[in-house]
Short mmCIF file of C-alpha atoms and ligand atoms in Angstrom, two decimals:
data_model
loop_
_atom_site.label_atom_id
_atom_site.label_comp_id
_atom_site.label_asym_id
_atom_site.label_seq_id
_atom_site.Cartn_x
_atom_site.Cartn_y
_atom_site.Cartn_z
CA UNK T 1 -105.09 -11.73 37.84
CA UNK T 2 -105.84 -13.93 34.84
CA UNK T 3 -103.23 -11.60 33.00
CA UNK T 4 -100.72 -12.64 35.59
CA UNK T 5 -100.87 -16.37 35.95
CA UNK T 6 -100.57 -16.72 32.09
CA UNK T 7 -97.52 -14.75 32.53
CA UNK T 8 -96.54 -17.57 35.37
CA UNK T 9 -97.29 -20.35 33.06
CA UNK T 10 -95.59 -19.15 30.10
CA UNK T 11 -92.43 -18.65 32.24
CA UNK T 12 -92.84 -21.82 32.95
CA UNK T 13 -92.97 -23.34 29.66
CA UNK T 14 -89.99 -21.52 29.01
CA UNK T 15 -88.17 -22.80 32.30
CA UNK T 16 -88.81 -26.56 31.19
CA UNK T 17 -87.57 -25.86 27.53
CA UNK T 18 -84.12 -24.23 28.30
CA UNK T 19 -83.69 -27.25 31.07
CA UNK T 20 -84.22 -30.13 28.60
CA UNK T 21 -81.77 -28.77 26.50
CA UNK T 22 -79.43 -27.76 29.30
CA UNK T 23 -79.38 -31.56 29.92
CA UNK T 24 -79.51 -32.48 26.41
CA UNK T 25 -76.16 -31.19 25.89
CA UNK T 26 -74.73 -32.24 29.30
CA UNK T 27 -75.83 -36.03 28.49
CA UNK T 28 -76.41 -37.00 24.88
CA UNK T 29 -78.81 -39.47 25.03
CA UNK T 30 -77.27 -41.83 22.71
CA UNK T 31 -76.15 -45.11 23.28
CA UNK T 32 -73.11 -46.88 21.31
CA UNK T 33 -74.34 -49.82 19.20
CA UNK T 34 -70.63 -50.92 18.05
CA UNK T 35 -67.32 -49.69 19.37
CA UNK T 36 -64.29 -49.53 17.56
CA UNK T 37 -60.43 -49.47 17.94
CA UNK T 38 -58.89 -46.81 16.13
CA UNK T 39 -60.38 -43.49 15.22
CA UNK T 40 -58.75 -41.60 12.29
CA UNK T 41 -59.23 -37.79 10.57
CA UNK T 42 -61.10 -37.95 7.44
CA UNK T 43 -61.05 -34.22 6.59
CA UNK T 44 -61.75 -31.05 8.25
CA UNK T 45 -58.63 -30.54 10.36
CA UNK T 46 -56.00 -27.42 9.96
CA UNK T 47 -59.20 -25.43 9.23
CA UNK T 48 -58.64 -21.68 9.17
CA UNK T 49 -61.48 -19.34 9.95
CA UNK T 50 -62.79 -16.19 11.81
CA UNK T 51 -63.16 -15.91 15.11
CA UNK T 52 -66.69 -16.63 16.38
CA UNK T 53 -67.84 -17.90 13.22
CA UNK T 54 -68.40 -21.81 11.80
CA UNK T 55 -65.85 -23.48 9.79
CA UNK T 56 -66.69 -23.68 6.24
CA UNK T 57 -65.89 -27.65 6.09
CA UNK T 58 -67.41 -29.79 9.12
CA UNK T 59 -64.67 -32.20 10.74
CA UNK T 60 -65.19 -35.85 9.68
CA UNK T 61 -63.55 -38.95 11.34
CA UNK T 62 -63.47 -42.17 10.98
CA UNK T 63 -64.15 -45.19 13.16
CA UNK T 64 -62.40 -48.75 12.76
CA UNK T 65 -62.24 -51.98 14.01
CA UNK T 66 -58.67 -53.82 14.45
CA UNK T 67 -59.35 -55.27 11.02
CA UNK T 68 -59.49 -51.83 9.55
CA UNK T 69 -62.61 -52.00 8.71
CA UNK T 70 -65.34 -49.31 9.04
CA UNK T 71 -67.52 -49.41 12.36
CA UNK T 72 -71.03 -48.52 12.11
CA UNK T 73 -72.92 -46.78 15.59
CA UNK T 74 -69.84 -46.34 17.31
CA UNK T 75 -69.97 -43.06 19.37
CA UNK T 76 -67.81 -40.08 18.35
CA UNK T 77 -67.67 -37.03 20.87
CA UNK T 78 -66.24 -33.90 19.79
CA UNK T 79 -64.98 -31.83 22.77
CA UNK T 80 -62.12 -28.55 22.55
CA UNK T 81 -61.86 -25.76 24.53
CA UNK T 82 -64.24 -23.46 26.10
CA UNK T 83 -65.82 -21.36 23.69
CA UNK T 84 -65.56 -24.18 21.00
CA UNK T 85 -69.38 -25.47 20.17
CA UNK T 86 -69.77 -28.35 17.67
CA UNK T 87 -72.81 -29.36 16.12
CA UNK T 88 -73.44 -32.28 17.14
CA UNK T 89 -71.14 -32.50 20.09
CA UNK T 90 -71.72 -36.49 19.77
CA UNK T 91 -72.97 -38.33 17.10
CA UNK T 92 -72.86 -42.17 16.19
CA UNK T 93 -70.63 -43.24 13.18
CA UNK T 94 -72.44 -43.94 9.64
CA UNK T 95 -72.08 -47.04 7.29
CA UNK T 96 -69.38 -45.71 6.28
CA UNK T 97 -67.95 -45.90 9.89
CA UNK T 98 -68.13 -41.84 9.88
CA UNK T 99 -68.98 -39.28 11.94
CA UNK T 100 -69.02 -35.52 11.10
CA UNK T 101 -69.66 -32.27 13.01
CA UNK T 102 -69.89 -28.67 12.52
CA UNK T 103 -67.25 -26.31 14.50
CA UNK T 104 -67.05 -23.10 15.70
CA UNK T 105 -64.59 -21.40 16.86
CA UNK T 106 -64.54 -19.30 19.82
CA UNK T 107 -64.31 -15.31 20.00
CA UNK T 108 -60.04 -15.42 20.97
CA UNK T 109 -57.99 -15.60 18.57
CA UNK T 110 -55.89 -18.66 17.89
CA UNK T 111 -55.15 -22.10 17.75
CA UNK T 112 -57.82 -24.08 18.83
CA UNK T 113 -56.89 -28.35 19.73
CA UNK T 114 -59.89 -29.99 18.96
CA UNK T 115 -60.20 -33.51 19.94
CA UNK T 116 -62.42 -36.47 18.89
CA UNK T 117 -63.11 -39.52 20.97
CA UNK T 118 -64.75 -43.11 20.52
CA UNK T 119 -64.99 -45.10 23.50
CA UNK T 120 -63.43 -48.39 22.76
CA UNK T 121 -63.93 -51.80 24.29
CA UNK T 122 -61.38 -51.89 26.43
CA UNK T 123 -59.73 -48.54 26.20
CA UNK T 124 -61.42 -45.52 23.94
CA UNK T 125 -58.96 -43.96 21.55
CA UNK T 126 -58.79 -40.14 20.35
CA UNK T 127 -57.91 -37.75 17.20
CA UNK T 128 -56.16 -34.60 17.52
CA UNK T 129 -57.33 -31.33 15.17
CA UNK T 130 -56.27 -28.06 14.92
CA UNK T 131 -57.87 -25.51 14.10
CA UNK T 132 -57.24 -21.70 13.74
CA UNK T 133 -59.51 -19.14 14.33
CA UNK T 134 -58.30 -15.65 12.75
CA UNK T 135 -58.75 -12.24 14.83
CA UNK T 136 -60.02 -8.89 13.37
CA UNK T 137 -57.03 -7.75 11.38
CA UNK T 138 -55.46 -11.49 10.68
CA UNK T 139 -58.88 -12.13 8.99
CA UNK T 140 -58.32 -8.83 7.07
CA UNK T 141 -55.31 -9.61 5.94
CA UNK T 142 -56.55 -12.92 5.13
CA UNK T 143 -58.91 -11.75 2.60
CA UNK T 144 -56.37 -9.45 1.12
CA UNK T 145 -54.09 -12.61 0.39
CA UNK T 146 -56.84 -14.47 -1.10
CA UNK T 147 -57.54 -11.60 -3.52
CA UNK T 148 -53.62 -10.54 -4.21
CA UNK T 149 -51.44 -13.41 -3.40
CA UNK T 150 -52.86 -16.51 -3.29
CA UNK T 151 -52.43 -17.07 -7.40
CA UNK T 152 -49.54 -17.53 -6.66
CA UNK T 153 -48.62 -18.32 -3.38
CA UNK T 154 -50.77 -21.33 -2.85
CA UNK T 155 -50.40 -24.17 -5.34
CA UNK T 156 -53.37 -25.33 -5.29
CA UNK T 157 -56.25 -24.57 -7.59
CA UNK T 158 -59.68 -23.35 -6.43
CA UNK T 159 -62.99 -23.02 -8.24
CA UNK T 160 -62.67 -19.09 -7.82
CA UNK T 161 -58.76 -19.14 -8.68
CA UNK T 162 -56.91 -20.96 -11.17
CA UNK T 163 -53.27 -21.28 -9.67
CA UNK T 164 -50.06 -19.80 -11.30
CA UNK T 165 -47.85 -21.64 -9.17
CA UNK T 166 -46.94 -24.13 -11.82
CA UNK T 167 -45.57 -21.14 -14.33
CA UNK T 168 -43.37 -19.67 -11.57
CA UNK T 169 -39.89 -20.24 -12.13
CA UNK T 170 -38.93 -19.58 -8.43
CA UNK T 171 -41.54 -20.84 -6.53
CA UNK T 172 -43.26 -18.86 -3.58
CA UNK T 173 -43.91 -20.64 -0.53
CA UNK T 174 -47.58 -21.15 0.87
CA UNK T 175 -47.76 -18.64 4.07
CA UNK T 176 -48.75 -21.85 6.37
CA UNK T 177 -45.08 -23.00 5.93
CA UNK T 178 -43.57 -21.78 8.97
CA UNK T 179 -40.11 -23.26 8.26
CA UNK T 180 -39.53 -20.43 5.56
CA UNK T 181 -41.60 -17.31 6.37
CA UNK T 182 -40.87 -17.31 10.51
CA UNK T 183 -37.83 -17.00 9.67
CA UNK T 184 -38.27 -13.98 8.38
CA UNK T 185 -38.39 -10.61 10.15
CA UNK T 186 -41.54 -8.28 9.96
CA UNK T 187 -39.72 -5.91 8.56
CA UNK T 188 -37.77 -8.00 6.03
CA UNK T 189 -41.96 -8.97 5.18
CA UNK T 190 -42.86 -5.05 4.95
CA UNK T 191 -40.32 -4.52 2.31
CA UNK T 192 -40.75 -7.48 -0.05
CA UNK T 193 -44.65 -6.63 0.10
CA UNK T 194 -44.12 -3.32 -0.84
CA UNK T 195 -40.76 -3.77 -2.88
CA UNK T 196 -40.68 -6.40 -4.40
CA UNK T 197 -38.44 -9.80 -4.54
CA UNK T 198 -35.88 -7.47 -5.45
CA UNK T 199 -35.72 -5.65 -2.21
CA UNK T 200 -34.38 -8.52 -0.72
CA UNK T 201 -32.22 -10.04 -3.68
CA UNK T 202 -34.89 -12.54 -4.54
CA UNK T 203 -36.69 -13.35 -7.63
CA UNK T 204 -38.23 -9.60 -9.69
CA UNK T 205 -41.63 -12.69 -9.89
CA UNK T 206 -42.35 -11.58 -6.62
CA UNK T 207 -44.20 -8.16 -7.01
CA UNK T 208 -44.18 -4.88 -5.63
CA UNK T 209 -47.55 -4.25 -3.55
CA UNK T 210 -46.22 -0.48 -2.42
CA UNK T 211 -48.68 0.97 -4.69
CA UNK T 212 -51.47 -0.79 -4.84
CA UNK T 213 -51.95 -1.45 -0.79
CA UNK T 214 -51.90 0.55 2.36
CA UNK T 215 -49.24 0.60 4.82
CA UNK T 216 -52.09 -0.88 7.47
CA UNK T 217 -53.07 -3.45 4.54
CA UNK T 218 -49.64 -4.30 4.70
CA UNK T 219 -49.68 -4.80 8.57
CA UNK T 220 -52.63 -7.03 8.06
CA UNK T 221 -51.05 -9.19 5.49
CA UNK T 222 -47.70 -9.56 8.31
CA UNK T 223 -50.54 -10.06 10.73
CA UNK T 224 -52.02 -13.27 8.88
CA UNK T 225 -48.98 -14.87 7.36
CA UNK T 226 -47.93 -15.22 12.10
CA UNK T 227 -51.67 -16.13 12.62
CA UNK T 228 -51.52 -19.54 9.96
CA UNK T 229 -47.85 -20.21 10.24
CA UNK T 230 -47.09 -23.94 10.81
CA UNK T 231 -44.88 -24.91 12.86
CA UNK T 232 -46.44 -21.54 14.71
CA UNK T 233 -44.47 -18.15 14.55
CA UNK T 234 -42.75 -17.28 18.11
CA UNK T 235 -42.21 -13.58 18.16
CA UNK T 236 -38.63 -12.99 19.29
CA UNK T 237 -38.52 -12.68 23.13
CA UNK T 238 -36.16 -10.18 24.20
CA UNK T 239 -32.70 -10.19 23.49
CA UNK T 240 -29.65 -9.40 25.90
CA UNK T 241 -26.46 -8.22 24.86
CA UNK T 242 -23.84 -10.45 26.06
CA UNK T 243 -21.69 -9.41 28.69
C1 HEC B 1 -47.15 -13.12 -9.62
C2 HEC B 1 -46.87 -14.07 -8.57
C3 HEC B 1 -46.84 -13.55 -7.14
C4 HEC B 1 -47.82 -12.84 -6.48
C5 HEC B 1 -49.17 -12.40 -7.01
C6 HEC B 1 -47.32 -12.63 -5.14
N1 HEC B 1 -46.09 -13.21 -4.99
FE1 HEC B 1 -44.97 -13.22 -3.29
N2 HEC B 1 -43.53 -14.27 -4.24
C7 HEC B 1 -43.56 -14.67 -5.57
C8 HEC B 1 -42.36 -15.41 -5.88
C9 HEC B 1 -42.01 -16.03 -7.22
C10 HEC B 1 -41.58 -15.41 -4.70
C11 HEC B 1 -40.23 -16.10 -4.48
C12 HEC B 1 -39.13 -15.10 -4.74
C13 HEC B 1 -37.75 -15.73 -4.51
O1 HEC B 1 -37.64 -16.61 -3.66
O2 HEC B 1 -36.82 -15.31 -5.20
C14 HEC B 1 -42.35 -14.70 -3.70
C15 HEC B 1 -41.91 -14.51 -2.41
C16 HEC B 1 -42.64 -13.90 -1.41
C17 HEC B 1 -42.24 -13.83 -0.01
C18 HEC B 1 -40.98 -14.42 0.59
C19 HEC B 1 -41.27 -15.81 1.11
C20 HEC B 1 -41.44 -16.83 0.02
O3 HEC B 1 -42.56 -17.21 -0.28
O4 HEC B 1 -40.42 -17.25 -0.56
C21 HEC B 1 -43.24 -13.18 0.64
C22 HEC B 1 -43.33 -12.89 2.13
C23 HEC B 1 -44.24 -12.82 -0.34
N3 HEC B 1 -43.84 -13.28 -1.58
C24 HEC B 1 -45.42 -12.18 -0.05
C25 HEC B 1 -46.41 -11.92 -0.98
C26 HEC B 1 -47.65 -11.23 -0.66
C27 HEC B 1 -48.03 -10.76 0.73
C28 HEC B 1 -48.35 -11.15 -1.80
C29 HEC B 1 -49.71 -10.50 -2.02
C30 HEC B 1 -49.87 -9.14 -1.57
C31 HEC B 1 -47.59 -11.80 -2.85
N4 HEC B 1 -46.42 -12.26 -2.31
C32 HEC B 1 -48.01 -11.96 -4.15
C33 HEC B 1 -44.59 -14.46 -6.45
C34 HEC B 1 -45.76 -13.78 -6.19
#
């Protein structure tokens, strides 16, 4: 008996914990101090990362007046689609007029629009993110680019990577820019990864990867460069012969 209602009560306990937080994230019980007119990205957009997992850099925005100048306590809420979960989902802007948040992605594969919202005094005004959340084998091939291709492929330096774009005579193009590398055919990809620049007249600076990676590495690679593409790859539909 006695074993039994402490079984009750701590079900109960339980019960009233999971429903204050149900309604905790529901209604966020935080009240605007200031409002703003404008709400701009700070950093933390065009993210890419793996499915199911937190972005490595939290999304900051900023909230101003018509003045330009920062808002303090204004109210920023984060929302995106299902699956999304930010941490905090709403949060009130710092001196600075800033408000930041922690994303993660959801468990499908792609783009993810992430929006950020300050109710205004008259009218509430919104940012637009995107955000890209890599699969199994995009992730994979992601990785592999960091370690083989990204020297030279993406200008930028890191801590980890001292960039060799600047010594290239031809330069390689980033594998975000969509404009170039969607127009290229998978196959046309395959054989400049494993052949070289040469395989497809271009520069002998571009190497060949034949030996040194798998055929399914290879696939990977193919399988990243579509996932981060911007403007976004469109496979080829079908094509009909004309009559
Ligand atoms: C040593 C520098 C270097 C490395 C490392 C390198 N590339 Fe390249 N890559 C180039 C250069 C230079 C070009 C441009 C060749 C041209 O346009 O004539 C190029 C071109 C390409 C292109 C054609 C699109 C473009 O950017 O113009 C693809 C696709 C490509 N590389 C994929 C890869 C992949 C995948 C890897 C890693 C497995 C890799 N590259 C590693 C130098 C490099």
């Amino acid at each position: 008996m006695m074993r039994r209602s402490s079984v009750c009560l701590m079900f109960l306990i339980l019960a009233t914990v999971a429903g204050c937080k149900h309604s905790a994230a529901t209604s966020p019980a935080l009240k605007a101090r200031a409002a703003g007119t404008a709400i701009a990205a700070s950093s933390g957009g065009q993210q890419i990362g793996e499915t199911g997992t937190a972005l490595k850099d939290p999304l900051v925005v900023q909230v101003n007046d018509d003045h330009g100048t920062a808002v303090q306590g204004a109210l920023v809420e984060f929302r995106g689609p299902a699956g999304v979960h930010f941490d905090p989902a709403a949060v009130l802007t710092d001196s600075s007029g800033q408000a930041t948040t922690t994303i993660r992605l959801g468990t499908i594969a792609g783009r993810y629009q992430i929006s950020a919202v300050t109710p205004g005094k008259s009218q509430s005004a919104t940012i637009q993110a995107v955000e890209t959340a890599l699969g199994y084998q995009q992730e994979l091939g992601y990785l592999l680019a960091e370690k083989y291709c990204d020297r030279c492929h993406d200008p930028e330096s890191s801590v980890e990577r001292v960039s060799n774009y600047d010594n290239l005579e031809v330069k390689p193009h980033p594998f975000t820019e969509g404009d170039t590398l969607n127009k290229m055919s998978d196959a046309d990809l395959v054989a400049i990864i494993q052949h070289g620049g040469p395989a497809l007249n271009r520069s002998a600076l571009m190497p060949p990867y034949g030996n040194t990676l798998s055929a399914a590495d290879v696939r990977a690679l193919i399988a990243s460069i579509r996932a981060v593409a911007d403007p976004p790859y469109q496979p080829a539909g079908t094509v009909y012969a004309r009559k």
